Amino acid sequence: MQPIISFQQYGFKYKNQSEPTLKEITLDIYPGEKIWIAGPSGSGKSTLAHCINGLIPFTYGGEATGSLKIGGQNPSDLSIFKLSRTVGTILQDQDSQFVGLTVAEDTAFVMENKAMPRPQMKQEVAAALDMVDMLEYIEQSPYELSGGQKQSVSLAGILSTDAEVLLFDEPLANLDPASGRKAMQLIDDIHRQSGKTVIIIEHRVEDVLQQAVDRIVLMNEGRIAAIGTPDEILSSGILRSYGLRPPLYVDALEYAGLPVTGVTGLSHPQALDIPGLKSKLDSWSEQVGVEQEHRQAQALLEVRGLTFGYDPKQPVIQDVSLQIGAGEVVALLGNNGAGKSTLSQLITGILKPQSGGLSYDGQDISSWSIRRRGEAIGYVMQNPNRMITQHMIAEEVGLGLKVRGVPAAEMKERVEQALRICGLYPYRNWPVSALSYGQKKRLSISSILVLEPKLIILDEPTAGQDYHHYKEFMDFIVSLSARGMGFLLITHDMYLALEYAARAIVLSGGHVIAEDSVAAVLSSPEITKAAHLKETSLSLFAKANGLASPERFVQAFINEEKKGKGHE
Amino acid sequence: MNRTGSLYVTGNSLFHRLDGAVKLVLFMAWTVMTYMFLDLRVFVPMLIVGIALLVTAGIPFKRMAFLFWLMIIFTVLNGIFILLITPTFGTRLTGTDTPVIPLGYNTINAETLFYVLTLSAKYLTLLPITILCIFTTQPSEFACSLNRIGIPYKIAYAVSIALRYIPDLTEEFRSTLNSMQARGMGISKEDGSIMQRLRNLAAVVVPVLQSALHRIDSVTNAMELRGFGTQKRRTWYSGKDMKSLDWTIAVLGVVLLGAGIWLKVNVLRNFWYPFS
């Protein structure tokens, strides 16, 4: 069979860079395959995607070596539009991808550009939206849709083009776990029904593997590090060395002393054919899975009966009460639109509640201004671009100190300290624009850290970070909490909550529906379902293998992880 | 403004159903009519027709209040300044002088009063039609109309895309401002002198503009990947086909404009002042 995409000894160097970003890529992708391109940030996976959809060479110029054929033709001989008839792309940034003023218009965008007559267009739009189950939203504007819904609309628009290849650029970024699972399901359904070639670029291992893929292409430093089926890649244990996180249950097996080399069926949390698996894991859980006692910390922030609604008749936060102690790391979980961001805006004073109170360190802070609260409670927004205003990195971090009139010498020292902590010290004299998204995120956190607040609210701290940076960064958060700083982590990331938070508060529809240890929350199907979370693969794995106590197994894993960090 | 960034108010009045291009033709004819004359006998019927159309469109007053008061205040201020600065201007148009209100340095005469009344009516005739066009046209439909009357589709689409992303940018601006405020660089009174506050505001504008530029980049990519700009022409999902009603109204508009021009040339040439 003729490959639909064929890289032969392909290399690419961007115009303004001295080093090539892609080196010696040899990869054949055949029609109907489902390929997952994985790799840490900076590994060249996005560049590879640009080569496939034609943004290289038509938008981003540079030098290519070797050969690339798409549908048997050299992309430079085509136009980006001709290429888009073969390769349909769904971009990571849903806000930019969604150009129409309504769902219908956005779906119709490609047809409009092809100058399709209006009556035919109306029919095809309806048919495409029906395929992704979005027909009832046809008149909605993008502001009324969730991230997952926007993605479905994009998919509808691409499906209508008859492109043979569907390219998904980080489809899971910005989706909550349940929406992410739905998205993977939808991609899989489309793949099965249409027989199109599907290429997924992602770094979230466990989430992608929820549905079968044919081959994993592992990228590292611009080269292909490995190609293989999920089973081959997982049982070889190489993911971690390329900055990717293996599924939790695979880690758990290793912790329990069960070698995974050569084991098949690792790509799903399912019953495995390893002799003595159940008894070994059960005794391991029994030994290690003792829940550590929480020390009852003195409350740093206390929220009492907060209620708020943009329209007071429709509250988005209803009677929410919670406490965060000094030195405590608390996870705030919940689906998109559950009210997590609204709650943090209430705590930081950006929004004013209709009723309820807030106190910090025993003082009532309801009347404090944003500025005054900002000195005690740092708020790191999800999107670092919304926080960065300066041109140079050191200036950005020092900004808050400068307006507070801190002497220059002290300022320099504190800025350098904060940069060191966040791993940005080597870049201190760089312009902000030279940083990657993940680095910018760390920059925005260091600019808050430098002010030394006692409590920090982190909104999706690990979004866009690969495993290596993520771990480094979170370990650093833990070390700060040991010094008495409190953290509220707003997150979709279950691993993050599991490993780093002692307690989880679950919001759903503006109410607190659960407050318990993370392991307990994430092992309870009722709570995870209501809050659009996902039962962890650990607990699914435990149930599939008939372990005595799934919760204990989860706890054992957490304890091992924590211990493991101490060893490093 | 609603969250889609458009001012569109749903409804099913005559104006809602009219094609965007026809509305544009009507608006232009109306404007030309208004600027041609200085005659209350023309403006009063136009004003009555305009108000009748506006009332039947069923746009809630709250939505148009801002534009409405803006125009009223502008017109009133304009009238007051004319009366105060050139109290006898009307004499130049009519050749007569009937003193009415003594000002000390001069006297406002009846001719100027009537001139100001006519001028105000002239400005106000534009109000209903402007509001109608803005509030009853969907932005994308408007883009389609612009394209139909001969404006290249890339420019026409720019209108629609700008409206799509304005709310995103306002939101971005607001949240950046909030985060700066929390770091002690706000724009409220407690954040220092006016100069300092202005500087803080400027500091926020830069990254929002940068992010807008970045956004343009990624939106351009998204649009190119979906084939925008490769064909000579494109069709529009949300446009409508011209119906007989649209043709009738368009022709009516042009005929009335022709009649207006005829009137201007042959009958109502100058400022109309009934009392001389």
Short mmCIF file of N, CA, C and O in Angstrom, two decimals, chain B residues 25-86:
data_model
loop_
_atom_site.label_atom_id
_atom_site.label_comp_id
_atom_site.label_asym_id
_atom_site.label_seq_id
_atom_site.Cartn_x
_atom_site.Cartn_y
_atom_site.Cartn_z
N VAL B 25 -28.20 50.57 1.12
CA VAL B 25 -28.65 51.49 0.07
C VAL B 25 -29.62 52.50 0.65
O VAL B 25 -29.50 53.72 0.43
N LEU B 26 -30.55 52.00 1.44
CA LEU B 26 -31.56 52.84 2.05
C LEU B 26 -30.90 53.88 2.96
O LEU B 26 -31.26 55.07 2.96
N PHE B 27 -29.94 53.41 3.71
CA PHE B 27 -29.24 54.29 4.65
C PHE B 27 -28.51 55.39 3.90
O PHE B 27 -28.56 56.57 4.27
N MET B 28 -27.89 55.02 2.79
CA MET B 28 -27.14 56.02 2.03
C MET B 28 -28.10 57.03 1.39
O MET B 28 -27.86 58.24 1.42
N ALA B 29 -29.22 56.52 0.83
CA ALA B 29 -30.20 57.41 0.21
C ALA B 29 -30.73 58.39 1.26
O ALA B 29 -30.85 59.60 1.02
N TRP B 30 -31.03 57.84 2.43
CA TRP B 30 -31.58 58.64 3.53
C TRP B 30 -30.58 59.74 3.93
O TRP B 30 -30.94 60.89 4.11
N THR B 31 -29.32 59.37 4.01
CA THR B 31 -28.29 60.32 4.42
C THR B 31 -28.14 61.43 3.37
O THR B 31 -28.08 62.62 3.72
N VAL B 32 -28.13 61.02 2.11
CA VAL B 32 -27.99 62.02 1.05
C VAL B 32 -29.18 62.99 1.09
O VAL B 32 -29.00 64.22 1.05
N MET B 33 -30.38 62.44 1.26
CA MET B 33 -31.59 63.27 1.37
C MET B 33 -31.41 64.29 2.49
O MET B 33 -31.67 65.48 2.32
N THR B 34 -30.97 63.80 3.62
CA THR B 34 -30.85 64.65 4.79
C THR B 34 -29.86 65.78 4.54
O THR B 34 -30.11 66.93 4.88
N TYR B 35 -28.75 65.45 3.91
CA TYR B 35 -27.72 66.49 3.74
C TYR B 35 -28.05 67.47 2.63
O TYR B 35 -27.55 68.58 2.61
N MET B 36 -28.92 67.04 1.70
CA MET B 36 -29.27 67.93 0.59
C MET B 36 -30.07 69.14 1.06
O MET B 36 -29.87 70.25 0.60
N PHE B 37 -31.00 68.87 1.99
CA PHE B 37 -31.98 69.92 2.30
C PHE B 37 -31.65 70.67 3.58
O PHE B 37 -30.89 70.21 4.43
N LEU B 38 -32.32 71.85 3.68
CA LEU B 38 -32.31 72.56 4.95
C LEU B 38 -33.74 73.06 5.09
O LEU B 38 -34.01 74.27 5.05
N ASP B 39 -34.65 72.11 5.16
CA ASP B 39 -36.06 72.44 5.03
C ASP B 39 -36.89 71.56 5.97
O ASP B 39 -36.91 70.34 5.83
N LEU B 40 -37.52 72.17 6.91
CA LEU B 40 -38.28 71.42 7.92
C LEU B 40 -39.40 70.60 7.28
O LEU B 40 -39.78 69.55 7.79
N ARG B 41 -39.91 71.07 6.13
CA ARG B 41 -41.01 70.34 5.49
C ARG B 41 -40.55 68.98 4.96
O ARG B 41 -41.35 68.10 4.72
N VAL B 42 -39.25 68.82 4.76
CA VAL B 42 -38.73 67.50 4.37
C VAL B 42 -38.42 66.67 5.61
O VAL B 42 -38.73 65.48 5.67
N PHE B 43 -37.84 67.32 6.59
CA PHE B 43 -37.37 66.56 7.76
C PHE B 43 -38.50 65.99 8.60
O PHE B 43 -38.38 64.89 9.13
N VAL B 44 -39.58 66.76 8.75
CA VAL B 44 -40.67 66.28 9.62
C VAL B 44 -41.25 64.96 9.10
O VAL B 44 -41.32 63.99 9.85
N PRO B 45 -41.60 64.86 7.80
CA PRO B 45 -42.08 63.55 7.33
C PRO B 45 -41.04 62.44 7.48
O PRO B 45 -41.36 61.31 7.88
N MET B 46 -39.78 62.78 7.21
CA MET B 46 -38.73 61.75 7.34
C MET B 46 -38.62 61.28 8.78
O MET B 46 -38.45 60.09 9.06
N LEU B 47 -38.70 62.23 9.69
CA LEU B 47 -38.61 61.90 11.11
C LEU B 47 -39.77 61.00 11.52
O LEU B 47 -39.59 60.01 12.24
N ILE B 48 -40.97 61.34 11.03
CA ILE B 48 -42.16 60.54 11.38
C ILE B 48 -42.01 59.11 10.84
O ILE B 48 -42.22 58.14 11.57
N VAL B 49 -41.60 58.99 9.59
CA VAL B 49 -41.42 57.66 9.00
C VAL B 49 -40.35 56.88 9.77
O VAL B 49 -40.53 55.71 10.13
N GLY B 50 -39.25 57.55 10.07
CA GLY B 50 -38.15 56.92 10.79
C GLY B 50 -38.60 56.41 12.14
O GLY B 50 -38.32 55.25 12.51
N ILE B 51 -39.31 57.26 12.89
CA ILE B 51 -39.74 56.86 14.22
C ILE B 51 -40.73 55.70 14.14
O ILE B 51 -40.66 54.75 14.92
N ALA B 52 -41.61 55.77 13.13
CA ALA B 52 -42.59 54.68 12.97
C ALA B 52 -41.86 53.36 12.73
O ALA B 52 -42.18 52.33 13.34
N LEU B 53 -40.85 53.39 11.86
CA LEU B 53 -40.07 52.17 11.58
C LEU B 53 -39.38 51.68 12.83
O LEU B 53 -39.36 50.48 13.13
N LEU B 54 -38.82 52.61 13.59
CA LEU B 54 -38.08 52.26 14.79
C LEU B 54 -39.00 51.59 15.80
O LEU B 54 -38.65 50.59 16.42
N VAL B 55 -40.21 52.16 15.95
CA VAL B 55 -41.16 51.62 16.93
C VAL B 55 -41.57 50.20 16.52
O VAL B 55 -41.60 49.29 17.34
N THR B 56 -41.81 49.99 15.22
CA THR B 56 -42.26 48.67 14.79
C THR B 56 -41.14 47.62 14.90
O THR B 56 -41.41 46.43 14.97
N ALA B 57 -39.87 48.07 14.91
CA ALA B 57 -38.77 47.11 15.00
C ALA B 57 -38.69 46.45 16.37
O ALA B 57 -38.11 45.39 16.52
N GLY B 58 -39.31 47.10 17.36
CA GLY B 58 -39.37 46.49 18.69
C GLY B 58 -38.03 46.33 19.37
O GLY B 58 -37.79 45.36 20.09
N ILE B 59 -37.11 47.27 19.16
CA ILE B 59 -35.81 47.21 19.85
C ILE B 59 -36.02 47.80 21.25
O ILE B 59 -36.54 48.90 21.37
N PRO B 60 -35.67 47.07 22.29
CA PRO B 60 -35.86 47.62 23.64
C PRO B 60 -35.08 48.93 23.80
O PRO B 60 -33.94 49.03 23.37
N PHE B 61 -35.73 49.92 24.44
CA PHE B 61 -35.09 51.23 24.53
C PHE B 61 -33.76 51.15 25.27
O PHE B 61 -32.82 51.85 24.95
N LYS B 62 -33.70 50.24 26.26
CA LYS B 62 -32.48 50.11 27.06
C LYS B 62 -31.25 49.86 26.18
O LYS B 62 -30.17 50.37 26.44
N ARG B 63 -31.46 49.04 25.13
CA ARG B 63 -30.34 48.67 24.29
C ARG B 63 -29.81 49.85 23.49
O ARG B 63 -28.62 49.97 23.23
N MET B 64 -30.75 50.72 23.07
CA MET B 64 -30.29 51.81 22.21
C MET B 64 -30.11 53.10 22.98
O MET B 64 -29.76 54.13 22.41
N ALA B 65 -30.35 53.04 24.30
CA ALA B 65 -30.35 54.26 25.10
C ALA B 65 -29.05 55.06 24.92
O ALA B 65 -29.09 56.27 24.72
N PHE B 66 -27.93 54.35 24.94
CA PHE B 66 -26.65 55.04 24.87
C PHE B 66 -26.54 55.88 23.60
O PHE B 66 -26.28 57.08 23.64
N LEU B 67 -26.79 55.23 22.47
CA LEU B 67 -26.69 55.91 21.18
C LEU B 67 -27.71 57.04 21.10
O LEU B 67 -27.42 58.14 20.62
N PHE B 68 -28.91 56.76 21.62
CA PHE B 68 -29.99 57.73 21.59
C PHE B 68 -29.59 59.01 22.34
O PHE B 68 -29.64 60.10 21.77
N TRP B 69 -29.18 58.85 23.58
CA TRP B 69 -28.83 60.04 24.36
C TRP B 69 -27.60 60.74 23.81
O TRP B 69 -27.50 61.96 23.84
N LEU B 70 -26.66 59.97 23.28
CA LEU B 70 -25.47 60.57 22.70
C LEU B 70 -25.87 61.54 21.59
O LEU B 70 -25.41 62.69 21.53
N MET B 71 -26.77 61.07 20.71
CA MET B 71 -27.20 61.91 19.60
C MET B 71 -27.98 63.12 20.10
O MET B 71 -27.79 64.24 19.60
N ILE B 72 -28.87 62.91 21.08
CA ILE B 72 -29.68 64.00 21.60
C ILE B 72 -28.78 65.07 22.22
O ILE B 72 -28.90 66.27 21.92
N ILE B 73 -27.84 64.62 23.05
CA ILE B 73 -26.96 65.57 23.73
C ILE B 73 -26.13 66.34 22.71
O ILE B 73 -25.99 67.55 22.79
N PHE B 74 -25.62 65.60 21.73
CA PHE B 74 -24.83 66.26 20.69
C PHE B 74 -25.66 67.36 19.99
O PHE B 74 -25.21 68.48 19.81
N THR B 75 -26.88 67.00 19.64
CA THR B 75 -27.73 67.94 18.92
C THR B 75 -28.04 69.17 19.77
O THR B 75 -27.95 70.31 19.30
N VAL B 76 -28.38 68.93 21.03
CA VAL B 76 -28.71 70.05 21.91
C VAL B 76 -27.52 70.97 22.10
O VAL B 76 -27.62 72.19 21.95
N LEU B 77 -26.34 70.36 22.38
CA LEU B 77 -25.14 71.18 22.58
C LEU B 77 -24.83 71.99 21.33
O LEU B 77 -24.53 73.19 21.40
N ASN B 78 -24.95 71.33 20.20
CA ASN B 78 -24.70 71.97 18.92
C ASN B 78 -25.60 73.20 18.76
O ASN B 78 -25.13 74.30 18.43
N GLY B 79 -26.90 73.01 19.08
CA GLY B 79 -27.86 74.11 18.98
C GLY B 79 -27.49 75.25 19.90
O GLY B 79 -27.46 76.42 19.48
N ILE B 80 -27.17 74.93 21.15
CA ILE B 80 -26.83 75.96 22.12
C ILE B 80 -25.62 76.76 21.66
O ILE B 80 -25.61 77.99 21.71
N PHE B 81 -24.59 76.05 21.18
CA PHE B 81 -23.38 76.76 20.76
C PHE B 81 -23.66 77.67 19.57
O PHE B 81 -23.15 78.79 19.52
N ILE B 82 -24.47 77.21 18.64
CA ILE B 82 -24.79 78.06 17.48
C ILE B 82 -25.48 79.34 17.97
O ILE B 82 -25.13 80.44 17.56
N LEU B 83 -26.45 79.15 18.89
CA LEU B 83 -27.21 80.31 19.38
C LEU B 83 -26.29 81.27 20.13
O LEU B 83 -26.42 82.49 20.00
N LEU B 84 -25.36 80.76 20.89
CA LEU B 84 -24.50 81.62 21.69
C LEU B 84 -23.41 82.28 20.86
O LEU B 84 -23.08 83.44 21.06
N ILE B 85 -22.87 81.55 19.92
CA ILE B 85 -21.72 82.07 19.19
C ILE B 85 -22.15 82.90 17.98
O ILE B 85 -21.60 83.97 17.72
N THR B 86 -23.14 82.40 17.26
CA THR B 86 -23.61 83.18 16.10
C THR B 86 -25.11 83.42 16.21
O THR B 86 -25.90 82.83 15.49
#
